[in-house]
Coordinates of C-alpha atoms in Angstrom, one line a residue:
X11 CA 327.0 15.3 258.9
X12 CA 327.4 18.2 261.3
X13 CA 324.9 20.2 263.5
X14 CA 325.8 23.7 264.7
X15 CA 329.4 23.1 263.5
X16 CA 329.8 19.8 265.4
X17 CA 330.6 16.7 263.4
X18 CA 328.2 14.0 264.7
X19 CA 330.7 11.2 264.1
X20 CA 332.9 12.8 266.7
X21 CA 330.2 12.9 269.4
X22 CA 331.7 11.1 272.4
X23 CA 328.7 12.0 274.7
X24 CA 325.9 10.0 273.0
X25 CA 326.5 8.7 269.4
X26 CA 329.9 7.0 269.7
X27 CA 329.1 5.3 273.0
X28 CA 325.8 4.1 271.6
X29 CA 327.4 2.4 268.6
X30 CA 330.2 0.9 270.7
X31 CA 327.5 -0.8 272.7
X32 CA 325.8 -2.0 269.5
X33 CA 329.1 -3.3 268.1
X34 CA 330.1 -5.0 271.3
X35 CA 326.7 -6.7 271.5
X36 CA 327.1 -8.1 268.0
X37 CA 330.6 -9.3 268.8
X38 CA 329.3 -11.0 272.0
X39 CA 326.5 -12.7 270.1
X40 CA 329.0 -14.0 267.4
X41 CA 331.4 -15.2 270.1
X42 CA 328.6 -17.1 271.8
X43 CA 328.0 -19.1 268.6
X44 CA 331.6 -20.4 268.3
X45 CA 333.4 -23.0 270.3
X46 CA 335.4 -22.1 273.4
X47 CA 338.7 -23.5 274.4
X48 CA 342.4 -22.9 274.9
X49 CA 344.1 -20.3 272.8
X50 CA 347.6 -21.5 271.7
X51 CA 348.8 -17.8 271.3
X52 CA 347.8 -16.3 274.7
X53 CA 347.4 -19.4 276.8
X54 CA 343.9 -18.2 277.9
X55 CA 341.3 -20.9 278.5
X56 CA 337.6 -20.9 277.9
X57 CA 337.8 -18.1 275.2
X58 CA 336.0 -17.9 271.9
X59 CA 338.1 -19.8 269.3
X60 CA 338.2 -18.4 265.8
X61 CA 336.8 -20.8 263.2
X62 CA 338.8 -18.9 260.5
X63 CA 341.7 -16.4 261.0
X64 CA 340.8 -13.0 259.5
X65 CA 341.6 -10.7 257.9
X66 CA 343.5 -12.6 255.2
X67 CA 347.2 -11.7 254.9
X68 CA 348.1 -10.1 251.6
X69 CA 351.3 -9.5 249.7
X70 CA 353.1 -12.8 250.4
X71 CA 355.0 -14.3 247.4
X72 CA 353.3 -17.3 245.8
X73 CA 350.2 -16.9 247.9
X74 CA 346.8 -15.9 246.5
X75 CA 346.6 -12.2 245.6
X76 CA 343.3 -11.9 247.6
X77 CA 345.1 -13.1 250.7
X78 CA 345.9 -16.3 252.5
X79 CA 346.0 -17.6 256.1
X80 CA 348.7 -19.1 258.3
X81 CA 346.2 -21.6 259.8
X82 CA 343.6 -23.3 257.6
X83 CA 342.4 -26.9 257.0
X84 CA 340.1 -28.0 254.2
X85 CA 340.5 -31.7 253.9
X86 CA 339.6 -34.6 256.2
X87 CA 343.2 -35.8 256.2
X88 CA 344.3 -32.6 257.8
X89 CA 341.9 -32.7 260.7
X90 CA 342.2 -34.6 263.9
X91 CA 339.8 -35.5 266.7
X92 CA 337.0 -34.2 264.6
X93 CA 338.3 -30.6 264.6
X94 CA 337.4 -28.7 261.4
X95 CA 338.3 -25.3 259.9
X96 CA 340.9 -23.6 262.2
X97 CA 339.9 -25.5 265.4
X98 CA 342.8 -27.9 264.8
X99 CA 345.2 -25.1 265.8
X100 CA 343.0 -23.1 268.2
X101 CA 343.5 -19.4 268.6
X102 CA 341.1 -16.9 270.1
X103 CA 339.2 -14.5 267.9
X104 CA 340.9 -11.6 269.5
X105 CA 344.5 -13.1 269.2
X106 CA 344.0 -14.3 265.6
X107 CA 342.7 -11.0 264.5
X108 CA 345.5 -9.2 266.2
X109 CA 348.3 -11.1 264.6
X110 CA 346.6 -10.9 261.1
X111 CA 346.2 -7.2 261.4
X112 CA 349.8 -6.8 262.6
X113 CA 351.3 -8.8 259.8
X114 CA 349.3 -6.8 257.2
X115 CA 350.6 -3.6 258.7
X116 CA 354.2 -4.8 258.6
X117 CA 353.9 -5.9 255.0
X118 CA 352.6 -2.4 254.0
X119 CA 355.4 -0.6 255.9
X120 CA 358.4 -0.2 253.6
X121 CA 361.0 -0.2 256.4
X122 CA 359.6 -3.3 258.1
X123 CA 359.9 -5.9 255.4
X124 CA 361.8 -6.9 252.3
X125 CA 361.4 -9.7 249.8
X126 CA 364.1 -12.4 249.4
X127 CA 363.4 -14.6 246.4
X128 CA 360.1 -16.4 247.1
X129 CA 359.9 -15.2 250.7
X130 CA 358.8 -12.1 252.6
X131 CA 360.7 -11.2 255.7
X132 CA 359.0 -8.9 258.3
X133 CA 360.9 -7.5 261.2
X134 CA 360.3 -5.1 264.1
X135 CA 361.4 -4.1 267.6
X136 CA 358.9 -3.8 270.4
X137 CA 359.7 -0.1 271.3
X138 CA 362.8 1.1 269.5
X139 CA 361.3 2.0 266.1
X140 CA 364.4 3.7 264.7
X141 CA 366.3 0.4 264.5
X142 CA 364.0 -1.1 261.9
X143 CA 364.9 1.5 259.2
X144 CA 368.6 0.7 259.8
X145 CA 368.1 -3.0 259.3
X146 CA 366.0 -2.4 256.1
X147 CA 368.7 -0.2 254.6
X148 CA 371.5 -2.6 255.5
X149 CA 369.8 -5.7 254.1
X150 CA 367.9 -4.3 251.1
X151 CA 370.4 -2.0 249.3
X152 CA 373.6 -1.6 251.4
X153 CA 375.9 1.1 250.2
X154 CA 379.5 1.5 251.1
X155 CA 379.0 4.8 252.9
X156 CA 376.1 3.4 254.9
X157 CA 378.1 0.4 256.0
X158 CA 381.1 2.5 257.0
X159 CA 378.9 4.7 259.1
X160 CA 377.2 1.6 260.7
X161 CA 380.6 -0.1 261.4
X162 CA 382.2 3.1 262.8
X163 CA 379.3 4.0 265.2
X164 CA 379.2 1.6 268.0
X165 CA 376.3 1.9 270.5
X166 CA 376.7 4.9 272.7
X167 CA 376.2 4.6 276.5
X168 CA 372.8 6.3 276.5
X169 CA 371.7 4.3 273.4
X170 CA 372.7 1.0 274.9
X171 CA 370.9 1.8 278.1
X172 CA 367.7 2.7 276.2
X173 CA 367.7 -0.5 274.3
X174 CA 369.2 -2.8 276.9
X175 CA 365.9 -4.8 277.3
X176 CA 364.7 -4.3 273.7
X177 CA 364.0 -7.4 271.6
X178 CA 364.4 -7.7 267.8
X179 CA 361.8 -9.9 266.1
X180 CA 361.8 -11.4 262.6
X181 CA 359.5 -13.8 260.7
X182 CA 360.1 -15.3 257.3
X183 CA 356.9 -16.1 255.3
X184 CA 356.4 -17.9 252.1
X185 CA 353.2 -18.6 250.1
X186 CA 351.6 -21.9 249.1
X187 CA 348.5 -21.0 247.2
X188 CA 345.8 -20.4 249.9
X189 CA 348.2 -20.9 252.8
X190 CA 351.2 -19.1 254.3
X191 CA 354.2 -21.0 255.6
X192 CA 356.4 -19.7 258.4
X193 CA 359.9 -20.5 257.2
X194 CA 361.8 -19.0 260.1
X195 CA 361.2 -17.1 263.4
X196 CA 363.9 -15.1 265.1
X197 CA 363.9 -13.3 268.5
X198 CA 367.1 -11.9 269.8
X199 CA 368.2 -8.9 271.9
X200 CA 368.4 -5.8 269.7
X201 CA 372.0 -5.1 270.8
X202 CA 373.0 -8.6 269.9
X203 CA 371.4 -8.3 266.4
X204 CA 373.3 -5.0 265.8
X205 CA 376.6 -6.5 266.9
X206 CA 376.1 -9.6 264.8
X207 CA 375.3 -7.6 261.7
X208 CA 378.4 -5.4 262.2
X209 CA 380.5 -8.6 262.3
X210 CA 378.7 -9.9 259.2
X211 CA 379.8 -6.9 257.2
X212 CA 383.3 -7.0 258.5
X213 CA 383.5 -10.6 257.3
X214 CA 382.3 -9.5 253.8
X215 CA 385.3 -7.1 253.4
X216 CA 387.0 -9.3 250.7
X217 CA 390.1 -8.0 249.0
X218 CA 389.6 -7.9 245.2
X219 CA 392.1 -9.8 242.9
X220 CA 394.2 -7.5 240.8
X221 CA 393.5 -3.9 239.9
X222 CA 390.1 -3.3 238.3
X223 CA 389.6 -0.9 235.5
X224 CA 388.0 2.5 236.3
X225 CA 384.6 1.5 235.0
X226 CA 384.7 -1.9 236.8
X227 CA 385.9 -0.2 239.9
X228 CA 383.0 2.2 239.9
X229 CA 380.6 -0.7 239.3
X230 CA 382.0 -2.6 242.2
X231 CA 381.9 0.4 244.5
X232 CA 378.2 0.9 243.6
X233 CA 377.3 -2.7 244.4
X234 CA 379.6 -3.4 247.4
X235 CA 379.2 -4.4 250.1
X236 CA 377.0 -7.2 248.9
X237 CA 373.3 -7.3 249.7
X238 CA 371.8 -10.6 250.5
X239 CA 370.3 -11.2 247.0
X240 CA 373.5 -10.3 245.2
X241 CA 375.5 -12.4 247.6
X242 CA 373.3 -15.4 247.0
X243 CA 373.5 -14.9 243.3
X244 CA 377.2 -15.7 243.4
X245 CA 376.3 -19.3 244.0
X246 CA 374.3 -19.7 240.7
X247 CA 374.6 -18.7 237.1
X248 CA 370.9 -17.7 236.5
X249 CA 368.4 -16.3 239.0
X250 CA 365.9 -19.1 238.2
X251 CA 368.3 -21.6 239.8
X252 CA 368.5 -19.7 243.1
X253 CA 367.0 -21.7 246.0
X254 CA 365.0 -19.5 248.5
X255 CA 366.6 -21.5 251.3
X256 CA 370.0 -20.1 250.4
X257 CA 368.7 -16.5 251.0
X258 CA 367.2 -17.6 254.3
X259 CA 370.4 -19.2 255.4
X260 CA 372.4 -16.0 254.7
X261 CA 369.9 -13.9 256.5
X262 CA 370.1 -16.1 259.6
X263 CA 373.9 -16.1 259.4
X264 CA 374.0 -12.3 259.4
X265 CA 371.7 -11.9 262.4
X266 CA 372.4 -14.9 264.5
X267 CA 376.2 -15.0 264.0
X268 CA 376.1 -18.5 262.7
X269 CA 378.4 -19.9 260.0
X270 CA 376.5 -20.1 256.7
X271 CA 375.0 -23.6 256.1
X272 CA 377.2 -26.2 254.5
X273 CA 374.5 -26.5 251.8
X274 CA 376.0 -23.3 250.3
X275 CA 379.2 -25.3 249.4
X276 CA 377.4 -27.5 246.8
X277 CA 376.4 -24.7 244.4
X278 CA 379.7 -22.9 244.9
X279 CA 381.7 -26.1 244.1
X280 CA 379.4 -26.8 241.1
X281 CA 380.2 -23.4 239.7
X282 CA 383.9 -24.0 240.3
X283 CA 383.9 -27.4 238.7
X284 CA 382.2 -26.0 235.6
X285 CA 384.6 -23.2 235.2
X286 CA 387.6 -25.6 235.7
X287 CA 386.3 -27.7 232.7
X288 CA 386.1 -24.6 230.5
X289 CA 389.3 -23.0 231.7

């Protein structure tokens, strides 16, 4: 509604300040009714603890479509010292709402997440937003020209100075019905993450055996260098046999400069043994 051309909802003199006071009073009344204690996220003491963490986080593979929570308890066996609901892992109402809203935002931003098998990986940088688009492209659907540009363009002096103190964050989430499991958490300097990823793609430059046909050569060029999913699929014959943990291990190896887990040897050797029996 507007009066004399002024939209009433934009009135910062009377209407908006009034409703802010009403909302804050309702929040304070709600906070008074809940338990107070130590927030495990912020470290603050004597703050209102959230009985449930809202809003629910949506879009996680194998979780309920209506949303799920990272912290929830619904059976006596899961409680301790008489703590029920989410009081067993106390977080303030403000902090629990903040991380829930943040994760929902990341999941709905195409360049801040990608799905690996039965997991969802969300990643971000605190201030250097441009870097997230690069990581998304390199992990989701890497193309030869994109990788060549990435490998041939080391950090310039002014760029390195701008992100010298920048951190790269990543969380791997998986669903379990009404709950969400944190499979992996990563926090490294952004410069380190970029350098590790460059080394990862250099290590993937494998010389092909023999001279491929023109069609096969075009197909290989279109799919090389290998994305994480395609790379993981080389360890199994069918996608249903692919273990989510293999994808997570490859992701960690790329960003943390670790050697891939020894568990990757088992499916590779199984494939080799089967082929040796046939040929």
